mmCIF file of C-alpha atoms and ligand atoms in Angstrom:
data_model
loop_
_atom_site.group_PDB
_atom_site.id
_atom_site.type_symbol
_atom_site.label_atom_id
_atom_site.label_comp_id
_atom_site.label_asym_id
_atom_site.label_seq_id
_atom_site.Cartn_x
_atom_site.Cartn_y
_atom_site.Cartn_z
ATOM 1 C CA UNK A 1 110.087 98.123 86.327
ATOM 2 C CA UNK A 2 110.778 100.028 89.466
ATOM 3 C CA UNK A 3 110.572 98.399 92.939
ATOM 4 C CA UNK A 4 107.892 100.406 95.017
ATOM 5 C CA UNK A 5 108.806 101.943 98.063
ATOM 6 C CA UNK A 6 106.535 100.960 100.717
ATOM 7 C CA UNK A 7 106.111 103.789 103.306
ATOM 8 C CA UNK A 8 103.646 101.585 104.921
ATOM 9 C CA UNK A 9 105.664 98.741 105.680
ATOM 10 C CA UNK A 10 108.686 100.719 106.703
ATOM 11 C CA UNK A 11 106.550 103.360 108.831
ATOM 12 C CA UNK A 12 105.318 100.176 110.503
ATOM 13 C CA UNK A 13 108.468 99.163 111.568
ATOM 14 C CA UNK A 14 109.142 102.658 112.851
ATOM 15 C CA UNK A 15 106.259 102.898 114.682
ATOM 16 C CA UNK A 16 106.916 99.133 116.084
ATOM 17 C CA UNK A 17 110.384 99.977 117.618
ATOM 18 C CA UNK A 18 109.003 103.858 118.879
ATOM 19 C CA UNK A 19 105.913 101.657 120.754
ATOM 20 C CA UNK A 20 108.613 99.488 122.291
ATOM 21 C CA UNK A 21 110.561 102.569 123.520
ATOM 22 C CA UNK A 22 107.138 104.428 124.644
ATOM 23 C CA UNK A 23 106.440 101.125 126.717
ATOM 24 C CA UNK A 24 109.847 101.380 128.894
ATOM 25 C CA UNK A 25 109.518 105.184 129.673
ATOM 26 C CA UNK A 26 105.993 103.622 131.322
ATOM 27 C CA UNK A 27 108.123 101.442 133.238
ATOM 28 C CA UNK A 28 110.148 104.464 134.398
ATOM 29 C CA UNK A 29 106.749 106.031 135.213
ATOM 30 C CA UNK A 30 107.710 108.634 132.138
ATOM 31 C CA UNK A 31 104.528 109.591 129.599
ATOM 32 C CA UNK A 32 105.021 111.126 126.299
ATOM 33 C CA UNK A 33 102.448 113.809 125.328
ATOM 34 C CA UNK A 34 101.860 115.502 122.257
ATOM 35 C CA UNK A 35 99.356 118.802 121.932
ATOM 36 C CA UNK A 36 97.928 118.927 118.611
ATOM 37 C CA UNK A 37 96.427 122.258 117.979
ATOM 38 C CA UNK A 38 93.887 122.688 115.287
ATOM 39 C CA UNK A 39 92.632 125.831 114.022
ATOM 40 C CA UNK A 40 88.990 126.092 112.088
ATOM 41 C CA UNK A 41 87.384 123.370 109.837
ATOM 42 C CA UNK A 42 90.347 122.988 107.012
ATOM 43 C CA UNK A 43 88.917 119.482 105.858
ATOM 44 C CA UNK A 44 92.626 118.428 104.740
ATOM 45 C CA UNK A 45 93.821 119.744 108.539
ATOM 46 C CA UNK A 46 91.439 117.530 110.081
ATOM 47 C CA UNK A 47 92.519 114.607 108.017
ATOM 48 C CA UNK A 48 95.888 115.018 108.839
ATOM 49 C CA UNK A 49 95.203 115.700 112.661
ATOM 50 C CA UNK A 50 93.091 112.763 112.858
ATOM 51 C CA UNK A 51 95.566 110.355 111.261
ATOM 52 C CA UNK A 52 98.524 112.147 113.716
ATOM 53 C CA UNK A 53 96.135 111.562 116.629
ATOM 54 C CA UNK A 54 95.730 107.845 116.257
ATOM 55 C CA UNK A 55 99.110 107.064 115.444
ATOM 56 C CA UNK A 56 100.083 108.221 118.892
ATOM 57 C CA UNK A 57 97.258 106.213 119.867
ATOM 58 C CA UNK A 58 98.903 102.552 118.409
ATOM 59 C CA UNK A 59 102.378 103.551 120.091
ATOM 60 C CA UNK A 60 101.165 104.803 123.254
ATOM 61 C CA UNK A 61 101.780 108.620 123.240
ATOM 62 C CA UNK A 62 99.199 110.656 124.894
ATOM 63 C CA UNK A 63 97.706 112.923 122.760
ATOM 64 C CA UNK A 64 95.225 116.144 123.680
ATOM 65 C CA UNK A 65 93.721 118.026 120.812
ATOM 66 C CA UNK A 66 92.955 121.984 121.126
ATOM 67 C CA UNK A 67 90.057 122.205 118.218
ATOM 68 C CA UNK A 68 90.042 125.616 118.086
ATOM 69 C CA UNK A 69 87.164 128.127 115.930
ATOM 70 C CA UNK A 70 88.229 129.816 112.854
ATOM 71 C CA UNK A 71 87.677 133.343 114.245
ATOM 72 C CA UNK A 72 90.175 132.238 117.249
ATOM 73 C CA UNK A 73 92.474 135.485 117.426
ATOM 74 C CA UNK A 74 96.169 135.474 117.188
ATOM 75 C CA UNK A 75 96.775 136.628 120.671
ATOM 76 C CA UNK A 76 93.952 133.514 122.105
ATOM 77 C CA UNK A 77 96.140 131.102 120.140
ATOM 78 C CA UNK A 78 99.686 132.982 121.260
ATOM 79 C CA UNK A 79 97.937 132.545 124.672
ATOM 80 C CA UNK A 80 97.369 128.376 124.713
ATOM 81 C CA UNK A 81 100.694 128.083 122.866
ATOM 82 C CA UNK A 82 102.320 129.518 125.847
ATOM 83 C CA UNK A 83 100.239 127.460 128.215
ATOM 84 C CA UNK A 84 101.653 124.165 126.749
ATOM 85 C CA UNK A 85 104.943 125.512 126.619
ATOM 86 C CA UNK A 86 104.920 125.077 130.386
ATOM 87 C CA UNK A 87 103.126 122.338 130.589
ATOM 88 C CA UNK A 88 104.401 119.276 132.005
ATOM 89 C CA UNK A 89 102.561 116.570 130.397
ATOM 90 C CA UNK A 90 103.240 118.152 126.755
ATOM 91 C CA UNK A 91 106.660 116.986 125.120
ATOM 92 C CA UNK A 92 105.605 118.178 121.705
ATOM 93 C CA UNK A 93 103.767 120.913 120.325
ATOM 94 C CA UNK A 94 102.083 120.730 116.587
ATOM 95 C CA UNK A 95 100.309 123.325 115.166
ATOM 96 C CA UNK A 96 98.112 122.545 111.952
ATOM 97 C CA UNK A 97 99.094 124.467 109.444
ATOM 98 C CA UNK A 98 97.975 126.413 107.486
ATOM 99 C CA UNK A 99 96.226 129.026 109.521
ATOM 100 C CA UNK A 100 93.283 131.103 108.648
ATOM 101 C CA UNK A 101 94.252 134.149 107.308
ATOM 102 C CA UNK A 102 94.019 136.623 109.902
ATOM 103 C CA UNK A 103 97.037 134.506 112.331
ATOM 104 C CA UNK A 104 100.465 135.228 111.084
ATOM 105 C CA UNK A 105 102.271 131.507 111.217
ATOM 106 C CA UNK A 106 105.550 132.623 111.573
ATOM 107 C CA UNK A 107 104.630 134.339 115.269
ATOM 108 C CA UNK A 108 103.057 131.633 115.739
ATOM 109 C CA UNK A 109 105.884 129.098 115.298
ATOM 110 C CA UNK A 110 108.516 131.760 117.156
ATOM 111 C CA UNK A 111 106.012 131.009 120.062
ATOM 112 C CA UNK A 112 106.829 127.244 120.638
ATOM 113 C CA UNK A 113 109.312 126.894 122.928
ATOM 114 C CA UNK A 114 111.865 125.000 120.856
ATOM 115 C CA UNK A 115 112.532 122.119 122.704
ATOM 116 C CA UNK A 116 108.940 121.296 122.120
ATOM 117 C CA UNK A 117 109.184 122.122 118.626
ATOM 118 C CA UNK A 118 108.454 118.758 116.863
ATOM 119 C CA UNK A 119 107.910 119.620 113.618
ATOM 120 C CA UNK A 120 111.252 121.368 113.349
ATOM 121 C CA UNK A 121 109.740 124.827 112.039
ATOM 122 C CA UNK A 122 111.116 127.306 114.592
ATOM 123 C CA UNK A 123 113.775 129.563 113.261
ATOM 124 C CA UNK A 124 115.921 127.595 115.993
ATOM 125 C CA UNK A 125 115.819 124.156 115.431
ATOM 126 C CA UNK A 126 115.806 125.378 111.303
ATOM 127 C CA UNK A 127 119.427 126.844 112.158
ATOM 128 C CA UNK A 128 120.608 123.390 113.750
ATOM 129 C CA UNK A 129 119.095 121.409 111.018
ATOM 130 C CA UNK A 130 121.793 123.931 109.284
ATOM 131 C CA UNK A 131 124.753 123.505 110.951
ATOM 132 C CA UNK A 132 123.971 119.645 111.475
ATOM 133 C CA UNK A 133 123.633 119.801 115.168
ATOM 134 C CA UNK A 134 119.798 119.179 115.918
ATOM 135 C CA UNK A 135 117.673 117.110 118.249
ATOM 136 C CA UNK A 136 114.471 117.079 115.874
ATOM 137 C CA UNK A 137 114.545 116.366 112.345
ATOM 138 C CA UNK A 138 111.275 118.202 110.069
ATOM 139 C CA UNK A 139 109.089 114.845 109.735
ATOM 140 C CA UNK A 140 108.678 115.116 105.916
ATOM 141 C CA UNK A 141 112.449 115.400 104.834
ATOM 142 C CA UNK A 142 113.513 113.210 107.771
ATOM 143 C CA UNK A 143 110.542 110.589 106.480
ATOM 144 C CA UNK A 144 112.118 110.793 103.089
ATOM 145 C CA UNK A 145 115.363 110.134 104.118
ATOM 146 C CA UNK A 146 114.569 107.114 105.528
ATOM 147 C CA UNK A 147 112.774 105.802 102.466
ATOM 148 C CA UNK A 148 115.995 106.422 100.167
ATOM 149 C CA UNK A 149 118.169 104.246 103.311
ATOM 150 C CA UNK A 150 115.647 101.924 102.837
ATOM 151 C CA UNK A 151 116.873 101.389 99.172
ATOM 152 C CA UNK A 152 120.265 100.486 100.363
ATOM 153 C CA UNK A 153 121.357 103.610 97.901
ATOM 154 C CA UNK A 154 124.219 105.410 99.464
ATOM 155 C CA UNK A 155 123.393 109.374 98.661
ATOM 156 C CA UNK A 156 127.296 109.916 99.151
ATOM 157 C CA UNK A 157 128.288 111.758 95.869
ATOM 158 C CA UNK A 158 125.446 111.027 94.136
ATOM 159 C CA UNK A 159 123.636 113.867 92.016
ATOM 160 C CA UNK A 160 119.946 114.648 94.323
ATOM 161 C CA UNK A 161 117.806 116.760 92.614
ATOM 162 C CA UNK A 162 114.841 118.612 95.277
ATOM 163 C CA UNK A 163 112.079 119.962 93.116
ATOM 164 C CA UNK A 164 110.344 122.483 95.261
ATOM 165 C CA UNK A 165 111.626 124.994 97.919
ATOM 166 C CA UNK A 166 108.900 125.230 100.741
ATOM 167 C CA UNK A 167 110.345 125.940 104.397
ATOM 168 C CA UNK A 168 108.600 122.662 105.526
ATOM 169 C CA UNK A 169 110.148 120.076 102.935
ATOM 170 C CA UNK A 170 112.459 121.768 100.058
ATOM 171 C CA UNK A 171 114.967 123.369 101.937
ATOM 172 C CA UNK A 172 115.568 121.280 104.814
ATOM 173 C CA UNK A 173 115.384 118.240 102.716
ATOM 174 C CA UNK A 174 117.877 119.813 100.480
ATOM 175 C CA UNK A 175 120.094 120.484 103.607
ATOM 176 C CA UNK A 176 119.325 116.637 104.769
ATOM 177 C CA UNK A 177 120.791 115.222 101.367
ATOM 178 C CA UNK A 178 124.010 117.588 101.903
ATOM 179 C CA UNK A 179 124.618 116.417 104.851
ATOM 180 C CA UNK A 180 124.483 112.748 103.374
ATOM 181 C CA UNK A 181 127.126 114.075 101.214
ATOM 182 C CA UNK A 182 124.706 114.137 98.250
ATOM 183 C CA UNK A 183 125.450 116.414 95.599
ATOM 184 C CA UNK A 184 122.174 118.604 95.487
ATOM 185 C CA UNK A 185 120.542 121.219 92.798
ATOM 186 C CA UNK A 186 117.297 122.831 94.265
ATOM 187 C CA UNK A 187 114.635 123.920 91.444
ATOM 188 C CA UNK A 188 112.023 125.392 91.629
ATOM 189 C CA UNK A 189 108.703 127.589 89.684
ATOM 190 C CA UNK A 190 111.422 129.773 88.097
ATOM 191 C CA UNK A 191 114.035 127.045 87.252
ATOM 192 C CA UNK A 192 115.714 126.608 83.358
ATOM 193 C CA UNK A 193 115.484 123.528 82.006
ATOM 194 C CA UNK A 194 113.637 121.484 84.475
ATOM 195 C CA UNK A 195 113.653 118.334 82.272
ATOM 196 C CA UNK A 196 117.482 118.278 81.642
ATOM 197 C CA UNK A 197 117.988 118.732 85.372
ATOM 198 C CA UNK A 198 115.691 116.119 86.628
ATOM 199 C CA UNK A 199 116.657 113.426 84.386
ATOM 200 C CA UNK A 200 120.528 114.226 85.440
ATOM 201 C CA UNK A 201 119.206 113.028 89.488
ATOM 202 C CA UNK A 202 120.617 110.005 90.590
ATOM 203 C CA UNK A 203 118.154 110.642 93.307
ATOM 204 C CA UNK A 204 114.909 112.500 92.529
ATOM 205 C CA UNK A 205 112.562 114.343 95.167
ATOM 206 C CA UNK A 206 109.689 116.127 94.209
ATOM 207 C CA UNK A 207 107.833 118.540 96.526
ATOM 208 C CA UNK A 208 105.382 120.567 94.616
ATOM 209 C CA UNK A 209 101.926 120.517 94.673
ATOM 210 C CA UNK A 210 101.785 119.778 90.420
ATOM 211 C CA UNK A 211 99.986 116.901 89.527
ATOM 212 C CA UNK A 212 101.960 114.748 87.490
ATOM 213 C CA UNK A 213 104.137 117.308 87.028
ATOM 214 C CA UNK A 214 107.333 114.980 86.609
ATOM 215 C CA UNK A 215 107.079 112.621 83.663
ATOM 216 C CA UNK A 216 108.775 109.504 82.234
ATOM 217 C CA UNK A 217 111.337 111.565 79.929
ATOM 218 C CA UNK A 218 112.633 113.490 82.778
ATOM 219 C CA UNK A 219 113.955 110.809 84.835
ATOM 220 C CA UNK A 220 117.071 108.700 84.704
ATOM 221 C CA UNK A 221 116.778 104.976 83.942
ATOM 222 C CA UNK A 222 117.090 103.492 87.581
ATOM 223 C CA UNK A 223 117.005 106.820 89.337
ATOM 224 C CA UNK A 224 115.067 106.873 93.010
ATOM 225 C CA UNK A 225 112.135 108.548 92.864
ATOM 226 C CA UNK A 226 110.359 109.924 95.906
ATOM 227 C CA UNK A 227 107.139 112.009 95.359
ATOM 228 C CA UNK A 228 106.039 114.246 98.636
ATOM 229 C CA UNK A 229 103.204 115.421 96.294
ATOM 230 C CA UNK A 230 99.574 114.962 97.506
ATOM 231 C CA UNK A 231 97.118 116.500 94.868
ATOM 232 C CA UNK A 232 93.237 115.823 94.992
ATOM 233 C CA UNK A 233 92.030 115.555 91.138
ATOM 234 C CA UNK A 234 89.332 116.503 89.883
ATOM 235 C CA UNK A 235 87.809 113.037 90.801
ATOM 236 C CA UNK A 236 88.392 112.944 94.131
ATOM 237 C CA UNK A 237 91.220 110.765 93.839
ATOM 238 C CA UNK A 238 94.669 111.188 95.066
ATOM 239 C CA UNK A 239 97.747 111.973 93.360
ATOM 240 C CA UNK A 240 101.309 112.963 93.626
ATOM 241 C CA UNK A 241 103.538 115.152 91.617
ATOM 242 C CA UNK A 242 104.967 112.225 89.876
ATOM 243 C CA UNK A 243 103.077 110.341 86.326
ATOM 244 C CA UNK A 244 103.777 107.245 88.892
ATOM 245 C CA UNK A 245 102.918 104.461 85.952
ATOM 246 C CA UNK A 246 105.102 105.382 83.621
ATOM 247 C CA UNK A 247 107.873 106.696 85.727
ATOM 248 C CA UNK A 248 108.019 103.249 87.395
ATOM 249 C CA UNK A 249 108.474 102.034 84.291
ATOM 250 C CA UNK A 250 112.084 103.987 83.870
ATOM 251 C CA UNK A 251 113.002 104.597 87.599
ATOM 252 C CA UNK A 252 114.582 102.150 89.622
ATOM 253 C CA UNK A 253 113.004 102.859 93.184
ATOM 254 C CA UNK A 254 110.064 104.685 93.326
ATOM 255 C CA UNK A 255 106.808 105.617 96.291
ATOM 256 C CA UNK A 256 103.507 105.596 95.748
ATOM 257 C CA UNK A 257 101.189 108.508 96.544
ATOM 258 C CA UNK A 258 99.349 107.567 99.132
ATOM 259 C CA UNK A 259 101.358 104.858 100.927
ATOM 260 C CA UNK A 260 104.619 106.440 100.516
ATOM 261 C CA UNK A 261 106.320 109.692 102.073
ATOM 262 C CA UNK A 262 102.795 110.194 103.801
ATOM 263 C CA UNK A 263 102.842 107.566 106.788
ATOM 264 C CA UNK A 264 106.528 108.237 107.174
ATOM 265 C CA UNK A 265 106.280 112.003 107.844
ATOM 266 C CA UNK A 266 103.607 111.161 110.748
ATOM 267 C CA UNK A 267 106.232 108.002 112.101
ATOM 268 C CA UNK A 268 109.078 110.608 112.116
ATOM 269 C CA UNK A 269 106.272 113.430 114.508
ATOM 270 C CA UNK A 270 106.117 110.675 117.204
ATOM 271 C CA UNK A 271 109.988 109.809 117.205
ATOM 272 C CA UNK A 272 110.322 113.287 117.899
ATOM 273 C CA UNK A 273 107.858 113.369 119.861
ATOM 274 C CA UNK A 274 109.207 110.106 121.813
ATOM 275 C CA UNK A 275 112.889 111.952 121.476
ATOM 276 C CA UNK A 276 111.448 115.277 123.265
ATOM 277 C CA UNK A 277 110.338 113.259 126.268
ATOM 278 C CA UNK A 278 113.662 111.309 126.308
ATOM 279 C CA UNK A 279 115.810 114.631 126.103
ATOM 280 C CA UNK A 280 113.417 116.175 129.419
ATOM 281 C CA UNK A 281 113.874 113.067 131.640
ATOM 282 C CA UNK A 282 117.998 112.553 130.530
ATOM 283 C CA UNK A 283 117.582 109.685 129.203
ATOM 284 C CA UNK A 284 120.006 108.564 125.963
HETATM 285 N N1 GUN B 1 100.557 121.171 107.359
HETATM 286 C C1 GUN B 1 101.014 120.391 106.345
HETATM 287 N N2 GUN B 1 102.091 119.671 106.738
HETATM 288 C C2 GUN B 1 102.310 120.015 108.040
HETATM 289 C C3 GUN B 1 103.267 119.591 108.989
HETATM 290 O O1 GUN B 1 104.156 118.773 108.730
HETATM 291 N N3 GUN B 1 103.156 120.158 110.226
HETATM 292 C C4 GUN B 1 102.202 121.075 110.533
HETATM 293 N N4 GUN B 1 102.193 121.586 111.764
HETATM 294 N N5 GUN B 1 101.297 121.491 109.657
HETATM 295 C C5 GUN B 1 101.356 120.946 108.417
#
C-alpha cells in the first residue's frame, strides 16, 4: 500500500515558515501585496480566487481583488494590468485564468510586468525557468516538486514520466524534473503506447484533465505518483486523473485529489509572492 502524500500537511508547513518571513518584512515596515484579478462569474475561478485570497490572509500578505464583469474589454483589462504594474503596494500580479472568450490571454500575460509575474506565465520568466536562472517558479510544477522532495526520492537519474503538455504545468514541470537531473519522456493526447510508458516512470506526474485516466496496470510497483488532475464527476464529487484506490495499491508514494498538488500550488503563489517583495526591497 502506498504512503499518501499529504499536500495539506506539507503546504502547512510552507505556509508556517512564509508567515514567519511576512512577519519580519513588518518589522522592516515592508508589506507584501498581491492583486488578484478576476474576470466574469467562472464558478471554478471564484473557487480558486477565494481559496488564493485567504491564504494570503493566514500568512499576512495583503491581498486586493479586481472582480471584474464578463463583458470587461481587452483594452479595460490591458488598462488595470498596467495600473498595478506601477503600483507600489502590488508585488504580485495573478490573473484568473481562463478568460472569457473575447480577451486574448497571451496579451494579457505579455502585459504583466515580469517581475510581478507570480505565476511564472510570461514568455520571460518561461525562458528563465528554461535556462535555470529564474526568480519565480510556476506554482503547480514548483508545488509538485516539493511533494516528490518530500518523499526523500532523489529524481537524479531516475525515469519521470509528465503526462500532459499544458504551458501552465506539463512543460515547465517537465523542465523542473530535468533540471533535477531526472530523466523525462513528455506524453501527451497523441502519444504511442501510453501504458508501456507510464508503467516504465520511476516517477509518475499526471496533468490532464481525464478522470481516472491512469490505472493500476500502468504504473510501476513503488513508483511516485502525483496527480495534478482535478475533474468534477458527474456527482459532484472530485477527482483526479489517477484510479487513486487501486493505484495506491501498486505505487509506492502517491497524492490524493483534493489534499494533494492543490494546496501546494496556492503555498508556492505566496512564496513568490513573499519572494517578489523581498527581490524590490534587496533583501536576500
Ligand atoms: N487557472 C488555473 N490555474 C491557474 C493558475 O495557476 N494561475 C492562474 N492565473 N490561473 C489559473
Amino acid at each position: 500500500m502506498a504512503d499518501i502524500i499529504d499536500g495539506k500537511k506539507i503546504s502547512a508547513r510552507v505556509k508556517e515558515k512564509i508567515k514567519a518571513e511576512v512577519s519580519a518584512l513588518k518589522d522592516k515596515n515592508i508589506e507584501a501585496g498581491l492583486a488578484v484579478v478576476i474576470v466574469g462569474d467562472n464558478p471554478a475561478s471564484r473557487v480558486y480566487v477565494n481559496a488564493k485570497k485567504k491564504a494570503c490572509a493566514e500568512v499576512g500578505i495583503n491581498s486586493y481583488e479586481y472582480a471584474l464583469p464578463e463583458d470587461t474589454t481587452q483594452q479595460e483589462l490591458l488598462d488595470l494590468v498596467n495600473i498595478l504594474n506601477s503600483d507600489d503596494k502590488v508585488d504580485g500580479i495573478l490573473v484568473q485564468m481562463p478568460l472569457p472568450k473575447h480577451i486574448n490571454e497571451n496579451d494579457i500575460i505579455n502585459s504583466i510586468i515580469p517581475n510581478k509575474d507570480v505565476d511564472a506565465f510570461h514568455p520571460v520568466n518561461v525562458g528563465k525557468i528554461m535556462i535555470g536562472d529564474y526568480s519565480f517558479l510556476p506554482c503547480t510544477p514548483a508545488g509538485v516538486m516539493e511533494l516528490i522532495k518530500s518523499t526523500g526520492i532523489s529524481i537524479k537519474g531516475k525515469d519521470c514520466v509528465v503526462i500532459g503538455r499544458s504551458n501552465i504545468v506539463g512543460k515547465p514541470m517537465s523542465m523542473l524534473l530535468l533540471h533535477e537531473s531526472g530523466t523525462v519522456t513528455i506524453c501527451h493526447s497523441k502519444t504511442k503506447d501510453l501504458k508501456e510508458k507510464c508503467k516504465s516512470a520511476d516517477i509518475l506526474v499526471a496533468a490532464v484533465g481525464v478522470a481516472n485516466l491512469i490505472t493500476a496496470d500502468m504504473v510501476k510497483e513503488g513508483a511516485v505518483v502525483i496527480d495534478v488532475g482535478m475533474n468534477r464527476l458527474a456527482d459532484g464529487k472530485l477527482c483526479g486523473d489517477v484510479d487513486f484506490e487501486n493505484v495506491s495499491k501498486v505505487a509506492g508514494y502517491i497524492t490524493p485529489v483534493p489534499g494533494g498538488v492543490g494546496p501546494m500550488t496556492i503555498a508556492m503563489l505566496l512564496e513568490n509572492t513573499l519572494t517578489s517583495a523581498k527581490i524590490k526591497n534587496i533583501i536576500k
